[in-house]
Amino acid sequence: MARREPESHGPVRYGPPLPADGLPVLPELTAVLAAAAGRPDSEPVGGSAALLDAACGHWDRRGLPTTPDRAVAAPGAPALLLALTAALGGDVLVPRPCAAWWAPYARLLGRPVFHVPTPAESGGVPDPYALLETVRRVRAEGGDPRLLVLSVADDPTATVAPPEALHETLEAAVGEGLHLVSDETWRDTRHHPHDTVLLSPAEMFPGRVTVVSDLAGALLPPGWPAAVARFPTGDTGERLHARVLDVLTALGARVASPVAAAATYALTEPEPVTARRAAAVRLHARVAAALHAAVVAGGALARPPRAGRHLYVDLGPLRTALGAHGVGDAQDLEDFLTVRLGMPAPGGHRFGDDLAAPRVRLSTGDLLRGTDEERAACLTDPTPLELPHVQRALNQVTSVFDELRDDARRWEPPR
């Protein structure tokens, strides 16, 4: 297939967004947004008292007591991470792979970004020994590592890091004097919450962790940008909170008033919001399980998805078959699968992974695309995988991976 123009492969301008849910907007959210659309006043930088109170209540219910003077709101998590990176200074450490939006903001500020390998069982949290070795090496080369960004419920790998592994990494990071930013955008999207234990790093080291959550993960549509941050206790948290507000003020980073009203409503978690969230999580869990089964049956590798609306797929075992189609790296694979699947398939290099590794992130929301009626039916039908538009999308994935598997077998040398 013809390769696109090189400029269309930019890691920032053309980077993948947060996975959408593929569902209609909750009517109650639409009503709140519409009711606030006539307000002429703007939201203050950092969020209004009502929005911050709602955010504090949200964290309180998750075992993270918070006061409004330790919270801020911004138009999306990227603005918060940019402000935090600017406020903390120094070099930035992230896991490999990591969310596509983490590294660009450090590079925008001229800060080096160092990727640290993750353990085999889960992504989002670096291996503690690899972290210590990376910090040692960076300092030996004259660097100044200060910030580690991680996520217990991870994009892109859809895994949830076990508490014991998380604690080992946090101990290593705190011992090296690093500040931690915990991206908890996907914490409320665990597929089997009673079987998957999730602890926030802020529960383990409350004085060293800033929590960031983009509300597009579980509460708001991606097109309504809003995110909240919770700062640590003590003087460090107070100084960091003030500095982040300075940066957000300089950027004019205010949440739009109608979106702020919707965010306030969603963060209080009324019954319509919690019911929709639960239904959406159940739906995406079923679609993710079916997607995982399809790609594994096709000869690819993927960790079982535990959270979120995505799946991280390693097509290494199919490398020979891919080579016959002219696929030599993750960008080639992105181009190839995007066309063959009829849906975005961003390569692993978008997430800080090795360009030579044939890995992609697939999103379950892309399998639900259809008319408004079809998307709404996904939430209410007892067998959503049997809905025609969902079945067609899954069949397309199955067909593409089965074809690659069969091609790989044909290219295997005789035994």
PDB file of N, CA and C in Angstrom, residues 295-337:
ATOM      1  N   VAL A 295      -7.700 -11.300  18.445  1.00  0.00           N
ATOM      2  CA  VAL A 295      -6.306 -11.061  18.061  1.00  0.00           C
ATOM      3  C   VAL A 295      -5.394 -12.197  18.530  1.00  0.00           C
ATOM      4  N   VAL A 296      -5.699 -12.787  19.682  1.00  0.00           N
ATOM      5  CA  VAL A 296      -4.884 -13.903  20.170  1.00  0.00           C
ATOM      6  C   VAL A 296      -5.100 -15.139  19.298  1.00  0.00           C
ATOM      7  N   ALA A 297      -6.358 -15.390  18.905  1.00  0.00           N
ATOM      8  CA  ALA A 297      -6.626 -16.507  18.006  1.00  0.00           C
ATOM      9  C   ALA A 297      -5.934 -16.309  16.663  1.00  0.00           C
ATOM     10  N   GLY A 298      -5.717 -15.047  16.291  1.00  0.00           N
ATOM     11  CA  GLY A 298      -5.026 -14.739  15.050  1.00  0.00           C
ATOM     12  C   GLY A 298      -3.514 -14.793  15.156  1.00  0.00           C
ATOM     13  N   GLY A 299      -2.988 -15.183  16.307  1.00  0.00           N
ATOM     14  CA  GLY A 299      -1.547 -15.363  16.449  1.00  0.00           C
ATOM     15  C   GLY A 299      -0.800 -14.204  17.065  1.00  0.00           C
ATOM     16  N   ALA A 300      -1.496 -13.113  17.417  1.00  0.00           N
ATOM     17  CA  ALA A 300      -0.837 -11.975  18.061  1.00  0.00           C
ATOM     18  C   ALA A 300      -0.808 -12.173  19.566  1.00  0.00           C
ATOM     19  N   LEU A 301      -0.110 -11.296  20.249  1.00  0.00           N
ATOM     20  CA  LEU A 301       0.003 -11.337  21.694  1.00  0.00           C
ATOM     21  C   LEU A 301      -0.636 -10.093  22.298  1.00  0.00           C
ATOM     22  N   ALA A 302      -1.294 -10.245  23.439  1.00  0.00           N
ATOM     23  CA  ALA A 302      -1.875  -9.103  24.146  1.00  0.00           C
ATOM     24  C   ALA A 302      -2.166  -9.524  25.577  1.00  0.00           C
ATOM     25  N   ARG A 303      -1.838  -8.637  26.517  1.00  0.00           N
ATOM     26  CA  ARG A 303      -2.246  -8.899  27.898  1.00  0.00           C
ATOM     27  C   ARG A 303      -3.770  -8.820  27.984  1.00  0.00           C
ATOM     28  N   PRO A 304      -4.396  -9.649  28.809  1.00  0.00           N
ATOM     29  CA  PRO A 304      -5.843  -9.534  28.977  1.00  0.00           C
ATOM     30  C   PRO A 304      -6.219  -8.138  29.468  1.00  0.00           C
ATOM     31  N   PRO A 305      -7.178  -7.485  28.835  1.00  0.00           N
ATOM     32  CA  PRO A 305      -7.540  -6.119  29.244  1.00  0.00           C
ATOM     33  C   PRO A 305      -8.259  -6.118  30.585  1.00  0.00           C
ATOM     34  N   ARG A 306      -7.866  -5.198  31.468  1.00  0.00           N
ATOM     35  CA  ARG A 306      -8.439  -5.096  32.806  1.00  0.00           C
ATOM     36  C   ARG A 306      -9.125  -3.764  33.061  1.00  0.00           C
ATOM     37  N   ALA A 307      -8.873  -2.775  32.223  1.00  0.00           N
ATOM     38  CA  ALA A 307      -9.448  -1.448  32.436  1.00  0.00           C
ATOM     39  C   ALA A 307      -9.438  -0.683  31.125  1.00  0.00           C
ATOM     40  N   GLY A 308     -10.290   0.341  31.073  1.00  0.00           N
ATOM     41  CA  GLY A 308     -10.254   1.248  29.942  1.00  0.00           C
ATOM     42  C   GLY A 308     -11.012   0.747  28.728  1.00  0.00           C
ATOM     43  N   ARG A 309     -10.704   1.371  27.589  1.00  0.00           N
ATOM     44  CA  ARG A 309     -11.413   1.108  26.348  1.00  0.00           C
ATOM     45  C   ARG A 309     -10.422   0.836  25.218  1.00  0.00           C
ATOM     46  N   HIS A 310      -9.459  -0.032  25.497  1.00  0.00           N
ATOM     47  CA  HIS A 310      -8.414  -0.251  24.519  1.00  0.00           C
ATOM     48  C   HIS A 310      -7.729  -1.587  24.766  1.00  0.00           C
ATOM     49  N   LEU A 311      -6.877  -1.964  23.838  1.00  0.00           N
ATOM     50  CA  LEU A 311      -6.114  -3.206  23.908  1.00  0.00           C
ATOM     51  C   LEU A 311      -4.773  -2.942  23.237  1.00  0.00           C
ATOM     52  N   TYR A 312      -3.691  -3.409  23.852  1.00  0.00           N
ATOM     53  CA  TYR A 312      -2.354  -3.201  23.291  1.00  0.00           C
ATOM     54  C   TYR A 312      -1.893  -4.531  22.716  1.00  0.00           C
ATOM     55  N   VAL A 313      -1.648  -4.540  21.406  1.00  0.00           N
ATOM     56  CA  VAL A 313      -1.430  -5.783  20.684  1.00  0.00           C
ATOM     57  C   VAL A 313      -0.009  -5.833  20.129  1.00  0.00           C
ATOM     58  N   ASP A 314       0.661  -6.962  20.351  1.00  0.00           N
ATOM     59  CA  ASP A 314       2.003  -7.208  19.826  1.00  0.00           C
ATOM     60  C   ASP A 314       1.889  -8.217  18.690  1.00  0.00           C
ATOM     61  N   LEU A 315       2.213  -7.779  17.482  1.00  0.00           N
ATOM     62  CA  LEU A 315       2.141  -8.656  16.316  1.00  0.00           C
ATOM     63  C   LEU A 315       3.492  -9.254  15.969  1.00  0.00           C
ATOM     64  N   GLY A 316       4.399  -9.318  16.938  1.00  0.00           N
ATOM     65  CA  GLY A 316       5.712  -9.900  16.705  1.00  0.00           C
ATOM     66  C   GLY A 316       5.668 -11.297  16.094  1.00  0.00           C
ATOM     67  N   PRO A 317       4.789 -12.199  16.596  1.00  0.00           N
ATOM     68  CA  PRO A 317       4.735 -13.544  15.996  1.00  0.00           C
ATOM     69  C   PRO A 317       4.288 -13.553  14.530  1.00  0.00           C
ATOM     70  N   LEU A 318       3.725 -12.454  14.059  1.00  0.00           N
ATOM     71  CA  LEU A 318       3.241 -12.366  12.686  1.00  0.00           C
ATOM     72  C   LEU A 318       4.169 -11.527  11.815  1.00  0.00           C
ATOM     73  N   ARG A 319       5.382 -11.316  12.281  1.00  0.00           N
ATOM     74  CA  ARG A 319       6.302 -10.401  11.594  1.00  0.00           C
ATOM     75  C   ARG A 319       6.575 -10.844  10.152  1.00  0.00           C
ATOM     76  N   THR A 320       6.721 -12.148   9.933  1.00  0.00           N
ATOM     77  CA  THR A 320       7.008 -12.625   8.583  1.00  0.00           C
ATOM     78  C   THR A 320       5.864 -12.305   7.629  1.00  0.00           C
ATOM     79  N   ALA A 321       4.647 -12.569   8.078  1.00  0.00           N
ATOM     80  CA  ALA A 321       3.487 -12.263   7.247  1.00  0.00           C
ATOM     81  C   ALA A 321       3.367 -10.772   6.998  1.00  0.00           C
ATOM     82  N   LEU A 322       3.645  -9.981   8.010  1.00  0.00           N
ATOM     83  CA  LEU A 322       3.572  -8.531   7.844  1.00  0.00           C
ATOM     84  C   LEU A 322       4.622  -8.049   6.848  1.00  0.00           C
ATOM     85  N   GLY A 323       5.809  -8.655   6.911  1.00  0.00           N
ATOM     86  CA  GLY A 323       6.860  -8.274   5.981  1.00  0.00           C
ATOM     87  C   GLY A 323       6.463  -8.489   4.533  1.00  0.00           C
ATOM     88  N   ALA A 324       5.679  -9.519   4.296  1.00  0.00           N
ATOM     89  CA  ALA A 324       5.210  -9.777   2.928  1.00  0.00           C
ATOM     90  C   ALA A 324       4.274  -8.681   2.438  1.00  0.00           C
ATOM     91  N   HIS A 325       3.692  -7.941   3.367  1.00  0.00           N
ATOM     92  CA  HIS A 325       2.820  -6.810   3.015  1.00  0.00           C
ATOM     93  C   HIS A 325       3.580  -5.480   3.072  1.00  0.00           C
ATOM     94  N   GLY A 326       4.894  -5.539   3.212  1.00  0.00           N
ATOM     95  CA  GLY A 326       5.691  -4.322   3.246  1.00  0.00           C
ATOM     96  C   GLY A 326       5.717  -3.626   4.584  1.00  0.00           C
ATOM     97  N   VAL A 327       5.319  -4.322   5.644  1.00  0.00           N
ATOM     98  CA  VAL A 327       5.307  -3.732   6.983  1.00  0.00           C
ATOM     99  C   VAL A 327       6.635  -4.016   7.658  1.00  0.00           C
ATOM    100  N   GLY A 328       7.399  -2.960   7.919  1.00  0.00           N
ATOM    101  CA  GLY A 328       8.713  -3.137   8.534  1.00  0.00           C
ATOM    102  C   GLY A 328       8.844  -2.547   9.911  1.00  0.00           C
ATOM    103  N   ASP A 329       7.946  -1.628  10.295  1.00  0.00           N
ATOM    104  CA  ASP A 329       8.038  -1.020  11.616  1.00  0.00           C
ATOM    105  C   ASP A 329       6.638  -0.655  12.103  1.00  0.00           C
ATOM    106  N   ALA A 330       6.582  -0.016  13.276  1.00  0.00           N
ATOM    107  CA  ALA A 330       5.283   0.295  13.879  1.00  0.00           C
ATOM    108  C   ALA A 330       4.494   1.309  13.061  1.00  0.00           C
ATOM    109  N   GLN A 331       5.196   2.227  12.373  1.00  0.00           N
ATOM    110  CA  GLN A 331       4.462   3.182  11.531  1.00  0.00           C
ATOM    111  C   GLN A 331       3.848   2.488  10.322  1.00  0.00           C
ATOM    112  N   ASP A 332       4.617   1.577   9.711  1.00  0.00           N
ATOM    113  CA  ASP A 332       4.052   0.785   8.613  1.00  0.00           C
ATOM    114  C   ASP A 332       2.845  -0.010   9.097  1.00  0.00           C
ATOM    115  N   LEU A 333       2.972  -0.587  10.285  1.00  0.00           N
ATOM    116  CA  LEU A 333       1.877  -1.391  10.830  1.00  0.00           C
ATOM    117  C   LEU A 333       0.650  -0.523  11.092  1.00  0.00           C
ATOM    118  N   GLU A 334       0.858   0.680  11.611  1.00  0.00           N
ATOM    119  CA  GLU A 334      -0.252   1.607  11.822  1.00  0.00           C
ATOM    120  C   GLU A 334      -0.977   1.898  10.512  1.00  0.00           C
ATOM    121  N   ASP A 335      -0.210   2.193   9.462  1.00  0.00           N
ATOM    122  CA  ASP A 335      -0.806   2.476   8.159  1.00  0.00           C
ATOM    123  C   ASP A 335      -1.576   1.264   7.642  1.00  0.00           C
ATOM    124  N   PHE A 336      -0.958   0.094   7.738  1.00  0.00           N
ATOM    125  CA  PHE A 336      -1.533  -1.133   7.199  1.00  0.00           C
ATOM    126  C   PHE A 336      -2.833  -1.510   7.900  1.00  0.00           C
ATOM    127  N   LEU A 337      -2.806  -1.555   9.240  1.00  0.00           N
ATOM    128  CA  LEU A 337      -3.987  -1.989   9.976  1.00  0.00           C
ATOM    129  C   LEU A 337      -5.106  -0.949   9.965  1.00  0.00           C
TER     130      LEU A 337
END
